[in-house]
XYZ file of C-alpha atoms in Angstrom:
184
model
C -6.831 -7.392 1.450
C -7.427 -10.831 -0.243
C -9.250 -12.698 2.409
C -12.794 -11.322 1.448
C -12.045 -12.763 -1.917
C -10.793 -16.213 -0.542
C -14.270 -16.206 1.716
C -16.551 -15.570 -1.411
C -17.626 -12.049 -0.040
C -18.464 -9.678 -2.966
C -18.171 -6.261 -3.180
C -21.813 -5.448 -2.168
C -21.918 -7.562 0.693
C -18.890 -6.096 2.034
C -20.081 -2.847 1.571
C -23.388 -3.470 3.248
C -21.043 -5.108 6.137
C -18.894 -2.187 6.759
C -20.651 0.915 5.720
C -22.795 1.178 8.755
C -19.493 1.630 10.663
C -18.431 4.543 8.261
C -15.760 2.767 6.204
C -15.750 3.115 2.707
C -13.889 0.461 0.662
C -11.846 1.382 -2.458
C -12.099 -1.050 -5.239
C -10.130 0.676 -8.004
C -11.214 3.787 -6.663
C -10.132 7.057 -5.043
C -11.443 8.938 -1.524
C -10.122 11.949 -0.042
C -9.886 12.392 3.494
C -10.001 15.978 4.937
C -8.742 17.029 8.689
C -9.300 20.812 9.014
C -7.667 22.557 5.568
C -5.818 19.320 4.824
C -7.110 16.785 2.377
C -5.082 13.520 1.583
C -6.008 11.579 -1.625
C -5.964 7.626 -1.215
C -6.296 5.485 -4.156
C -7.229 1.718 -3.303
C -6.429 -0.662 -6.230
C -8.228 -4.007 -5.903
C -6.182 -7.349 -5.046
C -4.257 -8.360 -7.904
C -4.158 -11.963 -7.280
C -7.782 -12.661 -6.627
C -9.347 -9.254 -7.588
C -9.834 -7.324 -10.957
C -7.399 -4.457 -10.366
C -7.495 -1.456 -12.794
C -5.034 1.276 -11.781
C -6.734 3.680 -14.761
C -9.936 3.860 -12.501
C -8.537 3.882 -9.581
C -6.293 6.864 -10.726
C -9.163 9.022 -12.350
C -9.237 12.714 -11.950
C -5.892 12.870 -10.123
C -3.768 15.580 -11.400
C -0.456 15.145 -9.084
C -0.745 17.906 -7.304
C -2.700 16.985 -4.261
C -0.975 14.953 -1.643
C -1.842 11.094 -2.736
C -0.828 7.628 -0.975
C -2.212 4.416 -3.136
C -2.692 1.144 -1.430
C -2.402 -2.120 -2.722
C -2.672 -5.467 -1.169
C -0.032 -7.602 -3.337
C 3.003 -5.554 -3.901
C 4.300 -7.265 -7.104
C 1.533 -5.488 -9.362
C 3.475 -1.951 -8.741
C 6.585 -3.202 -11.013
C 3.809 -2.959 -13.667
C 2.606 0.027 -13.395
C 3.650 2.504 -15.778
C 5.469 5.204 -14.258
C 4.841 7.818 -17.257
C 1.194 7.372 -17.146
C 0.099 8.087 -13.985
C 0.556 11.141 -11.430
C 3.518 9.929 -8.902
C 1.725 9.518 -5.492
C 3.821 10.226 -2.103
C 3.975 6.660 -1.375
C 2.170 3.500 -2.056
C 1.539 1.006 0.623
C 1.347 -2.680 0.573
C 0.930 -5.911 2.354
C 0.664 -9.502 1.372
C 3.969 -11.023 1.818
C 3.940 -11.381 5.602
C 7.348 -10.553 5.692
C 8.245 -14.030 4.150
C 6.820 -15.174 7.684
C 9.370 -18.280 8.177
C 12.864 -16.555 7.639
C 15.106 -19.249 7.611
C 18.766 -17.844 7.806
C 20.853 -18.201 4.303
C 17.494 -19.138 2.738
C 15.258 -16.844 -0.223
C 12.159 -15.952 2.084
C 9.113 -17.368 0.801
C 6.684 -15.216 -0.334
C 3.045 -15.509 -2.050
C 2.208 -15.403 -5.499
C 1.701 -11.658 -6.253
C 4.578 -10.581 -4.028
C 7.027 -9.751 -6.741
C 10.818 -9.195 -5.539
C 9.475 -7.582 -2.391
C 9.756 -9.325 0.806
C 9.108 -6.161 3.442
C 10.156 -2.464 4.482
C 10.801 0.351 1.772
C 11.708 0.068 -1.986
C 12.778 3.175 -3.546
C 12.859 2.006 -7.194
C 9.085 1.815 -7.984
C 6.735 4.166 -9.180
C 6.862 5.862 -5.820
C 8.223 4.930 -2.743
C 7.041 1.776 -1.568
C 6.364 0.474 1.753
C 5.684 -3.507 2.195
C 4.125 -4.322 5.697
C 5.331 -7.814 7.286
C 1.618 -7.529 8.723
C 0.357 -9.112 12.111
C -0.990 -12.644 10.660
C 0.003 -15.678 9.308
C -0.486 -18.045 6.447
C -0.823 -21.787 6.346
C 1.377 -22.249 9.629
C 0.186 -20.391 12.476
C 3.980 -19.508 13.529
C 6.581 -16.695 12.450
C 10.114 -17.147 12.710
C 12.840 -14.438 12.530
C 9.999 -12.405 11.001
C 8.244 -10.134 13.877
C 4.924 -9.124 13.232
C 4.425 -5.292 12.410
C 1.561 -2.892 12.783
C 3.198 0.160 10.832
C 2.359 3.777 11.776
C 2.974 6.652 9.871
C 3.431 10.246 10.372
C 2.312 12.371 7.376
C 3.263 15.873 7.008
C 2.169 18.767 4.500
C 5.692 19.837 3.094
C 6.458 23.222 3.699
C 7.496 23.826 -0.025
C 6.358 21.908 -3.488
C 8.817 19.369 -3.973
C 9.889 17.985 -0.464
C 11.497 15.286 0.173
C 9.505 11.840 1.280
C 11.752 10.497 4.484
C 11.640 7.210 5.464
C 12.307 6.262 8.559
C 15.648 3.976 8.597
C 15.731 4.276 5.282
C 17.317 7.436 4.203
C 15.516 9.351 1.902
C 13.512 9.260 -1.606
C 12.441 11.122 -4.361
C 10.537 14.397 -4.120
C 6.594 14.514 -3.600
C 4.194 17.288 -2.248
C 3.851 15.164 1.039
C 6.343 13.798 3.711
C 5.595 10.526 5.376
C 7.984 9.348 8.147
C 7.194 5.496 9.668
C 7.448 5.920 13.160
């Protein structure tokens, strides 16, 4: 997220605070989550607006064969990532936009700097399918209008065959991936 940056909480303090609870923070780094004989690689990229994002460091060691999801706070960063330079993740998850928060009919939704062209939902024209969550919070004004909060839950499945289709709920299908992810 970005609130740690706004609050002046540095990485060492955040790790000291969250570490005892078993939380591993991903600052331009990768973690592997194992459940039984399945492994999911999660790539975390530092906040592009207030942090120091480094996708080269974050994706180091990836070969493109393992199921992988990228997480980045501000979605506008995704458009600047060269497609040919990194192994394609199954999906990229982002937030930051609050979905526009106050959505007046016939007006373009306001999104904060770092959002780029993204507001909310699935986008299939980036490095990998990108989901931008509206989240549950607000910024500046403690209200939402025509923009309900959301806490998306995704169902992950190992594909039965290499190159299975990533199915996005309500949005049709997206390009090939070794992982299936569906928004419930």
